[in-house]
Every structure is written in structure tokens, then in C-alpha cells.
């Protein structure tokens, strides 16, 4: 992503924050795994969106109209010893030279410098309630400033959540963002294809996961957007199954929900396919029903349509199908009203997708489902999960879990499926798997 894109975002944010106010946002911090070992660092998405700065222990300050510079970055000073052990870091000079900050200060001096920046500001915008430490620090800085109010310094009177502006911006993807999302989607399609081709009875779920990771890395994307779900047989009925530890059995389905991350942008794909390469009759019927529901839901995606429409359509198609197949009994309209479908379809149709896999952005405005607009990206992922111990249904259905998930861009006239390269028709899947 070019620096100019980050600059554009900062300018847009500053316009909304307005002169006389200040906005603060902190980076993510390194998380200890044990003793000297840390979890892999992932920058806070909001912070990265505005700064493109990928270091921990940093804080960005935006002061619209400040003569000495509007964008200030607090970060770690360059330290040769640190560079030797941990690798390159920008330092104060790098922050201004390479990351577009107007000014930079050592993060260790923040308590001395920041209260002065809050002086005479009316509102402080920040991601309220997300980082307890920052919440606490801001109150400390304000308290510090209050003590000086006798000297004629005025103290901010309002603390305001920054998320409203920022998340509205993040909801609409620019061409540069879509480029990264397309790459994440393409690589993830390759990985799912590889998993379908390599899968065989007797493999363990984690071995299939290894095939996914192999493809992500080979295609240049090291990180996953979320822990991969590789769920054979009834494990697919556990919605967030990430243990990935069981042996795959002939005759079972395998549900894989996995996506790579490309420069902080996610993809999120689910496919369900037979471990042995051939659907049995019950699996085929339920699979086709979920696929029909997915197509019908995707068809709803266009500007001006309320967010919830796709969900409603998926509920309708799935409920009708469940009655036709004998898993539900009764009148479709009554079953929908009584939410009987929820025993088999207990999640919603999808979510916004972007830097975070469950991305930011309001789903409702003034208590009404929001209307879709071009540039929004979302997933469409209906599923059916028949509990293994569900005595009410014929034994042939029990323990089957199916989800089909694609990533969708709302265009000016309708939609584009970003993950279209990955087969999902029964015949296509069987053909791909048998080609091995
Ligand atoms: N992978 C999480 C989800 O599909 O929402
Ligand atoms: Mn998913
Ligand atoms: Mn999803």
C-alpha cells in the first residue's frame, strides 16, 4: 500500500475530527506467550489503516490545524542492540522520513509531552474502551492537565469514540484495498483447491491444515486471517472447531473454513467436500440445498438492498428445503416465524469483511438494517448443521455439517464474487478431487 493512501485517510479523518480537537490511537502491543517468547505480532487494524506503521509500542496523534504538524507519531527510538536482536525498526527519524509523520517523539517521553498536546482542545477522540491502558492513560493526562488549569489552561471537556468516523471509512474499500483483498482471495482459493486435491481418508485434520498453510506461504502470504477450521464429519457441527486433531474417515464430509491475510486484509472462505471425493445421497441433498441458499442470497446483493435481505432469503430457501427433505415438519411461514430453522442454521448469513475478518462497520443505522452501497465487502455463508444426537431426524442426516462461504464486493450494479475461482458445484468438486 502506498504512503499516499495512508495520507489520504489521515486527511479525511482529520477533516471529520475538526480543528480545536485531537485524536489518539495506539498500536497493538507484543503479547507474551511464555518467558522470552512472544506471539506473532499483528498490528491493530485501525492504527495500521491510518499509519501503515507496523511496530508495537507506538501511538499516533492527530491535531487538525496544528502549525508545527498535524500528525505526530510516538514510537521507539532506534536502538542498535535491539536492531541486532529483533531486527529493523524505524526510530524517530524513520517515522518522519518513511511514514509521513510531521513530527515524532520517543514513546518513553509520552507522559511529559502528551498532556501539553491536550491543552485547549475541546474533544479527545480515541477508541474508547478498547485498550484499558490507553483509557487509563488519557484520564491520567487530563488529570495532570487539570492541575494546571489555574494557569489558564483549558482541559478537554469531551471524550468521544473515534470508531464512528474511522469504521465508516473502513467499511468502504478503495481500489488499493480491493487489490489486496483480491490477492488474499486468490491465494485462499488456491489453498482450498490444494486441500481438496490432497485430502484422503486416513489423513488427520491437521495434515489438511498443513496443505492450506503450505499454499498460503508458497503464494507469498505467510499469515492466516484467522485460525483455520478443518472439521471432518460431525466436527463440522461445532461452529468454531479449531482443534483440527481428528482422523478423516471415508464417507464423511470435510468442512474447511480458512483464509489468508494479505498486508492486513482478510479473505474468508468455506468449502465442504467429501473426504473420499464422492458425495453420498444424503450429503448431496443437503449440500445442494445450502448451495441453492447461497446462490439465492448472493443474488440479493446490490446497492440499495437492506443488509438483512440476503439473510431472510437464505432462511426461506433453507426452511423450504428442510421441509421438503423431511427434517422439519409444518408450514414454512410458521416454521420461519417460530425460528425452527435455528436448530440447523443458527448463525447469520455473513458479515463485513476487510482488515478484520469480522470487519468493522454498523449493520444498522437508526435501528434499521443498513442499505448496501458500492465498495462494501462482505461474506455470504449459509450453512446447515445437523446435531449428531438429533433424534428427531432420520439417522442418515445426523452429524452432517455444511457451510459454503464466499467473499463478495458490492459493485455499482450488483455484486462480484471475489472467491469465484474456487469450485463449489457438486460435479466440479468431485471432478477436481478425482483428477488425482
Ligand atoms: N471464519 C469465520 C467466519 O466465517 O465468520
Ligand atoms: Mn469463515
Ligand atoms: Mn465468515
XYZ file of C-alpha atoms and ligand atoms in Angstrom:
443
model
C 0.000 0.000 0.000
C 1.419 3.375 -0.968
C 2.097 6.052 1.648
C -0.227 8.394 -0.273
C -3.175 6.125 0.559
C -2.469 6.355 4.301
C -2.082 10.114 3.979
C -5.446 10.426 2.258
C -7.067 8.501 5.101
C -5.440 10.701 7.740
C -6.604 13.828 5.951
C -10.125 12.521 5.730
C -10.124 11.591 9.425
C -8.731 14.978 10.428
C -11.428 16.766 8.495
C -14.024 14.885 10.497
C -12.258 15.404 13.832
C -12.068 19.152 13.149
C -9.868 21.990 14.330
C -9.655 22.519 18.067
C -9.914 18.788 18.735
C -7.422 15.929 18.961
C -7.496 12.222 18.078
C -5.301 9.480 19.547
C -4.822 5.889 18.562
C -2.446 3.301 19.979
C -0.684 0.428 18.218
C -1.094 -3.168 19.285
C 1.370 -4.489 21.847
C 3.513 -7.591 21.771
C 1.826 -10.400 23.667
C 3.965 -12.743 25.717
C 3.471 -16.427 25.017
C 5.838 -17.532 27.742
C 9.053 -16.114 29.225
C 11.073 -14.675 26.317
C 8.723 -15.887 23.599
C 6.050 -13.702 22.056
C 3.023 -14.464 19.903
C 3.437 -13.274 16.306
C 2.749 -9.537 16.248
C -0.355 -8.320 14.424
C -0.817 -4.561 14.245
C -4.093 -3.047 15.401
C -6.185 -2.639 12.246
C -7.374 0.913 13.000
C -3.836 2.029 13.772
C -2.433 0.419 10.625
C -5.251 1.839 8.493
C -4.162 5.356 9.412
C -0.402 4.967 9.703
C 0.889 1.948 7.747
C 3.264 1.663 10.710
C 3.835 -1.928 11.737
C 5.577 -1.557 15.106
C 4.295 -2.149 18.599
C 4.661 0.401 21.379
C 3.532 3.359 19.276
C 0.844 5.991 19.493
C -0.406 8.237 16.708
C -1.761 11.709 17.462
C -3.797 13.811 15.055
C -4.215 17.518 15.744
C -6.011 19.159 12.809
C -4.613 22.613 12.038
C -1.548 22.342 14.328
C 1.060 24.623 12.803
C 4.110 22.531 13.697
C 2.487 19.496 12.085
C -0.830 17.695 12.373
C 0.346 14.078 12.544
C 2.634 13.091 15.403
C 3.961 9.592 15.941
C 5.290 8.413 19.297
C 7.430 5.316 18.788
C 10.542 3.504 19.945
C 13.854 5.247 19.421
C 16.308 3.471 17.175
C 18.447 1.161 19.278
C 21.338 -0.737 17.735
C 21.225 -3.537 20.244
C 17.503 -4.002 19.645
C 18.132 -3.982 15.914
C 20.669 -6.767 16.358
C 18.297 -8.985 18.345
C 14.923 -8.094 16.921
C 15.587 -6.534 13.537
C 14.918 -3.212 11.914
C 12.685 -0.572 13.418
C 12.008 2.894 12.099
C 13.142 5.043 15.014
C 12.150 8.702 15.271
C 13.846 9.646 12.031
C 12.260 6.799 10.102
C 8.816 7.762 11.434
C 9.008 11.148 9.732
C 11.112 10.145 6.752
C 9.340 6.964 5.686
C 5.937 7.045 7.341
C 4.849 10.610 6.723
C 4.706 11.778 10.357
C 5.145 15.561 10.677
C 6.864 15.054 13.987
C 7.973 12.106 16.114
C 8.844 11.612 19.788
C 10.117 8.727 21.907
C 7.237 6.702 23.337
C 9.069 6.785 26.677
C 8.504 10.576 26.839
C 4.788 10.397 26.223
C 3.702 11.324 29.763
C 5.755 14.520 29.561
C 4.646 15.565 26.090
C 1.089 14.425 25.575
C -0.661 16.478 28.292
C 0.644 19.610 26.538
C -0.981 18.452 23.300
C -4.340 18.132 25.052
C -4.177 21.730 26.241
C -7.008 23.912 24.994
C -8.594 21.106 22.952
C -12.331 20.673 23.229
C -12.722 16.987 22.367
C -10.446 13.973 22.577
C -11.317 11.288 20.025
C -9.961 7.811 20.721
C -11.047 4.155 20.523
C -12.901 4.268 23.798
C -12.997 1.168 25.962
C -10.836 -0.964 23.687
C -7.473 -0.686 25.354
C -7.796 -0.344 29.131
C -4.293 1.021 29.380
C -4.959 3.855 26.925
C -8.295 4.677 28.599
C -6.446 4.968 31.875
C -3.554 6.984 30.440
C -5.866 9.537 28.859
C -7.590 10.134 32.168
C -4.185 10.489 33.853
C -3.045 13.048 31.264
C -6.252 15.007 31.688
C -5.929 14.907 35.470
C -2.381 16.157 35.117
C -3.589 18.999 32.932
C -6.375 19.904 35.331
C -3.845 20.607 37.995
C -2.528 23.358 35.754
C -5.874 24.857 34.944
C -5.200 27.694 37.358
C -2.552 28.845 34.867
C -5.322 29.486 32.349
C -5.002 26.156 30.517
C -8.323 24.734 29.388
C -8.901 20.998 29.664
C -10.816 18.859 27.129
C -14.439 18.597 28.174
C -15.451 15.657 25.993
C -14.062 12.207 25.365
C -15.519 10.877 22.125
C -15.300 7.464 20.483
C -13.146 7.590 17.371
C -14.644 4.421 15.968
C -17.672 6.045 14.445
C -15.657 8.032 11.864
C -12.954 5.506 11.370
C -15.102 2.448 10.943
C -17.352 4.182 8.491
C -14.244 4.925 6.427
C -13.019 1.340 6.693
C -16.373 -0.024 5.541
C -15.867 1.339 2.003
C -12.922 -0.227 0.217
C -10.695 1.762 -2.137
C -9.134 0.327 -5.294
C -5.864 -0.204 -3.394
C -7.645 -2.125 -0.649
C -9.541 -4.252 -3.146
C -6.292 -5.190 -4.808
C -5.058 -6.673 -1.524
C -8.386 -8.375 -0.857
C -8.364 -9.928 -4.327
C -4.881 -11.281 -3.727
C -5.884 -12.725 -0.350
C -8.931 -14.269 -2.049
C -6.944 -15.748 -4.962
C -4.334 -17.306 -2.728
C -7.019 -18.718 -0.436
C -8.803 -20.247 -3.433
C -5.545 -21.948 -4.404
C -5.130 -23.262 -0.874
C -8.651 -24.695 -0.728
C -8.102 -26.356 -4.107
C -4.902 -27.888 -2.862
C -6.684 -29.188 0.245
C -9.377 -30.802 -1.925
C -6.746 -32.401 -4.127
C -4.560 -33.696 -1.310
C -7.276 -34.881 1.065
C -7.769 -38.620 1.513
C -9.282 -40.928 4.118
C -6.795 -41.581 6.913
C -5.323 -38.073 6.792
C -5.553 -36.109 10.010
C -7.315 -32.741 10.007
C -4.043 -31.005 10.907
C -2.399 -32.552 7.861
C -5.003 -30.932 5.643
C -4.400 -27.693 7.557
C -0.709 -28.070 6.693
C -1.661 -28.215 2.998
C -3.513 -24.915 3.354
C -0.593 -23.258 5.118
C 1.809 -24.639 2.545
C -0.126 -22.977 -0.254
C -0.551 -19.654 1.589
C 3.202 -19.479 2.182
C 4.162 -20.701 -1.291
C 1.982 -17.981 -2.789
C 3.676 -15.341 -0.643
C 1.158 -14.865 2.154
C 2.568 -16.022 5.453
C -0.315 -15.220 7.765
C -3.807 -16.576 8.129
C -6.671 -14.142 8.587
C -7.996 -16.348 11.432
C -7.257 -19.855 12.730
C -8.256 -22.378 10.074
C -11.225 -24.621 10.780
C -10.611 -28.106 9.383
C -13.537 -30.172 10.587
C -14.202 -33.716 9.446
C -17.574 -35.428 9.907
C -19.520 -34.288 12.959
C -16.767 -31.850 13.972
C -18.292 -29.574 11.334
C -21.296 -29.135 13.629
C -19.037 -27.303 16.121
C -19.077 -23.880 14.512
C -15.686 -22.689 15.724
C -13.885 -26.047 15.709
C -10.147 -25.281 15.547
C -8.671 -28.297 17.308
C -8.101 -29.917 13.892
C -6.906 -33.115 15.536
C -9.049 -35.988 14.258
C -8.526 -38.614 11.578
C -10.622 -38.205 8.445
C -12.954 -41.039 7.623
C -14.101 -42.347 4.269
C -17.762 -41.456 3.857
C -17.516 -38.257 5.918
C -17.594 -34.684 4.695
C -14.798 -32.248 5.477
C -15.622 -28.604 6.193
C -12.736 -26.175 5.736
C -13.092 -22.520 6.723
C -9.763 -20.845 6.018
C -8.382 -17.659 4.525
C -5.058 -15.938 4.101
C -4.298 -12.353 5.059
C -2.616 -10.047 2.557
C -0.972 -6.958 4.036
C -3.619 -6.784 6.798
C -6.599 -7.643 4.556
C -8.545 -10.849 5.076
C -10.209 -13.448 2.965
C -12.695 -15.856 4.484
C -13.726 -18.950 2.537
C -15.567 -22.123 3.462
C -15.956 -25.218 1.360
C -17.364 -28.580 2.325
C -16.439 -31.672 0.348
C -16.379 -35.466 0.715
C -13.198 -36.901 2.221
C -13.234 -39.695 -0.366
C -14.142 -37.444 -3.309
C -17.753 -38.570 -3.779
C -20.888 -37.235 -2.004
C -23.378 -39.824 -0.771
C -27.055 -39.241 -1.405
C -27.934 -37.547 1.925
C -24.837 -35.347 1.775
C -25.599 -34.437 -1.811
C -29.160 -33.362 -0.991
C -28.191 -31.215 1.972
C -25.194 -29.761 0.128
C -27.302 -28.772 -2.863
C -29.771 -27.093 -0.516
C -27.052 -24.989 1.139
C -25.655 -24.130 -2.295
C -29.096 -23.061 -3.545
C -29.496 -20.890 -0.441
C -26.089 -19.341 -1.073
C -26.843 -18.538 -4.723
C -30.213 -17.061 -3.772
C -28.606 -14.916 -1.045
C -25.816 -13.691 -3.326
C -28.417 -12.684 -5.924
C -29.788 -10.172 -3.405
C -26.534 -8.249 -3.214
C -26.781 -4.878 -4.906
C -26.836 -1.219 -3.880
C -29.993 -0.114 -2.116
C -30.903 -3.538 -0.691
C -31.025 -3.804 3.131
C -28.218 -5.823 4.710
C -30.658 -8.343 6.130
C -32.357 -9.242 2.844
C -29.778 -11.908 1.964
C -30.244 -13.480 5.388
C -34.023 -13.563 5.027
C -33.759 -15.204 1.623
C -31.337 -17.830 2.955
C -33.745 -18.636 5.803
C -36.580 -19.040 3.329
C -34.702 -21.330 0.936
C -33.251 -23.441 3.743
C -36.545 -23.801 5.621
C -38.424 -24.830 2.472
C -35.694 -27.349 1.680
C -35.654 -28.764 5.198
C -39.410 -29.370 4.951
C -39.026 -30.963 1.521
C -36.326 -33.307 2.840
C -38.331 -34.134 5.975
C -36.034 -32.549 8.574
C -38.684 -30.012 9.553
C -42.407 -30.562 9.626
C -45.102 -27.924 9.312
C -45.982 -24.783 7.374
C -42.927 -22.922 6.071
C -44.173 -19.476 7.142
C -44.912 -20.695 10.675
C -41.562 -22.524 10.931
C -39.813 -19.298 9.926
C -41.861 -17.217 12.358
C -41.095 -19.639 15.183
C -37.427 -19.755 14.105
C -37.490 -23.569 13.959
C -34.749 -23.479 11.323
C -32.343 -22.242 14.025
C -31.752 -25.783 15.290
C -29.953 -26.428 11.982
C -28.997 -22.906 10.810
C -28.011 -20.993 13.939
C -25.782 -18.233 12.557
C -26.392 -15.297 10.273
C -25.739 -15.128 6.550
C -22.409 -13.291 6.835
C -20.510 -10.241 7.980
C -18.470 -7.308 6.711
C -15.016 -8.354 5.560
C -11.872 -6.225 5.424
C -8.812 -5.741 7.579
C -10.533 -7.830 10.235
C -12.264 -10.997 9.195
C -15.390 -9.872 11.039
C -14.829 -6.345 9.916
C -15.959 -3.076 11.423
C -18.956 -1.043 10.299
C -22.525 -0.671 11.506
C -25.109 -3.173 10.294
C -27.968 -0.923 11.335
C -28.420 2.837 11.094
C -31.100 4.433 13.271
C -32.243 0.947 14.165
C -32.941 -0.002 10.520
C -30.902 -2.509 8.528
C -28.388 -0.553 6.534
C -28.654 -0.405 2.731
C -25.804 -1.890 0.733
C -23.561 0.526 -1.183
C -20.813 0.058 -3.771
C -17.404 -0.621 -2.242
C -18.680 -2.620 0.715
C -17.284 -6.143 1.072
C -18.975 -8.965 2.908
C -19.256 -12.719 3.171
C -22.234 -14.857 2.233
C -22.052 -18.124 4.153
C -25.220 -20.119 4.780
C -24.859 -23.470 6.491
C -26.731 -26.458 7.854
C -25.544 -28.391 10.869
C -27.499 -31.456 11.926
C -26.540 -32.315 15.516
C -25.117 -35.871 15.749
C -27.597 -36.716 18.513
C -30.676 -35.214 16.848
C -33.226 -37.982 17.376
C -35.962 -36.048 15.569
C -34.426 -36.583 12.151
C -33.621 -39.681 10.148
C -30.245 -41.196 11.102
C -28.818 -40.528 7.624
C -28.762 -36.763 8.266
C -27.160 -36.824 11.702
C -23.718 -35.313 12.151
C -23.646 -33.657 8.734
C -22.299 -30.094 8.830
C -22.119 -27.998 5.662
C -21.205 -24.358 5.079
C -20.379 -22.624 1.810
C -18.790 -19.193 2.140
C -17.642 -16.682 -0.457
C -16.342 -13.120 -0.325
C -18.476 -10.559 -2.131
C -17.907 -6.998 -3.295
C -20.928 -4.741 -3.754
C -20.496 -3.079 -7.172
C -22.420 -0.184 -8.752
C -24.846 -2.558 -10.404
C -24.769 -5.665 -8.228
C -22.007 -7.840 -6.925
C -18.721 -9.512 -7.712
C -17.711 -12.793 -6.075
C -14.045 -12.310 -5.174
C -13.627 -16.026 -4.478
C -15.261 -17.230 -7.680
C -12.186 -19.190 -8.756
C -12.905 -21.918 -6.214
C -15.335 -24.671 -7.301
C -18.468 -25.253 -5.261
C -20.800 -27.165 -7.606
C -21.028 -30.859 -6.665
C -19.818 -32.041 -10.089
C -16.900 -29.604 -10.126
C -15.732 -30.667 -6.672
C -15.972 -34.383 -7.490
C -14.118 -33.844 -10.758
C -11.340 -31.843 -9.092
C -10.893 -34.478 -6.397
C -10.947 -37.408 -8.786
C -8.348 -35.829 -11.045
C -5.785 -37.047 -8.516
N -14.195 -17.702 9.625
C -15.127 -17.068 10.471
C -16.382 -16.830 9.778
O -16.657 -17.449 8.786
O -17.132 -15.977 10.133
Mn -15.277 -18.285 7.502
Mn -17.115 -15.630 7.650
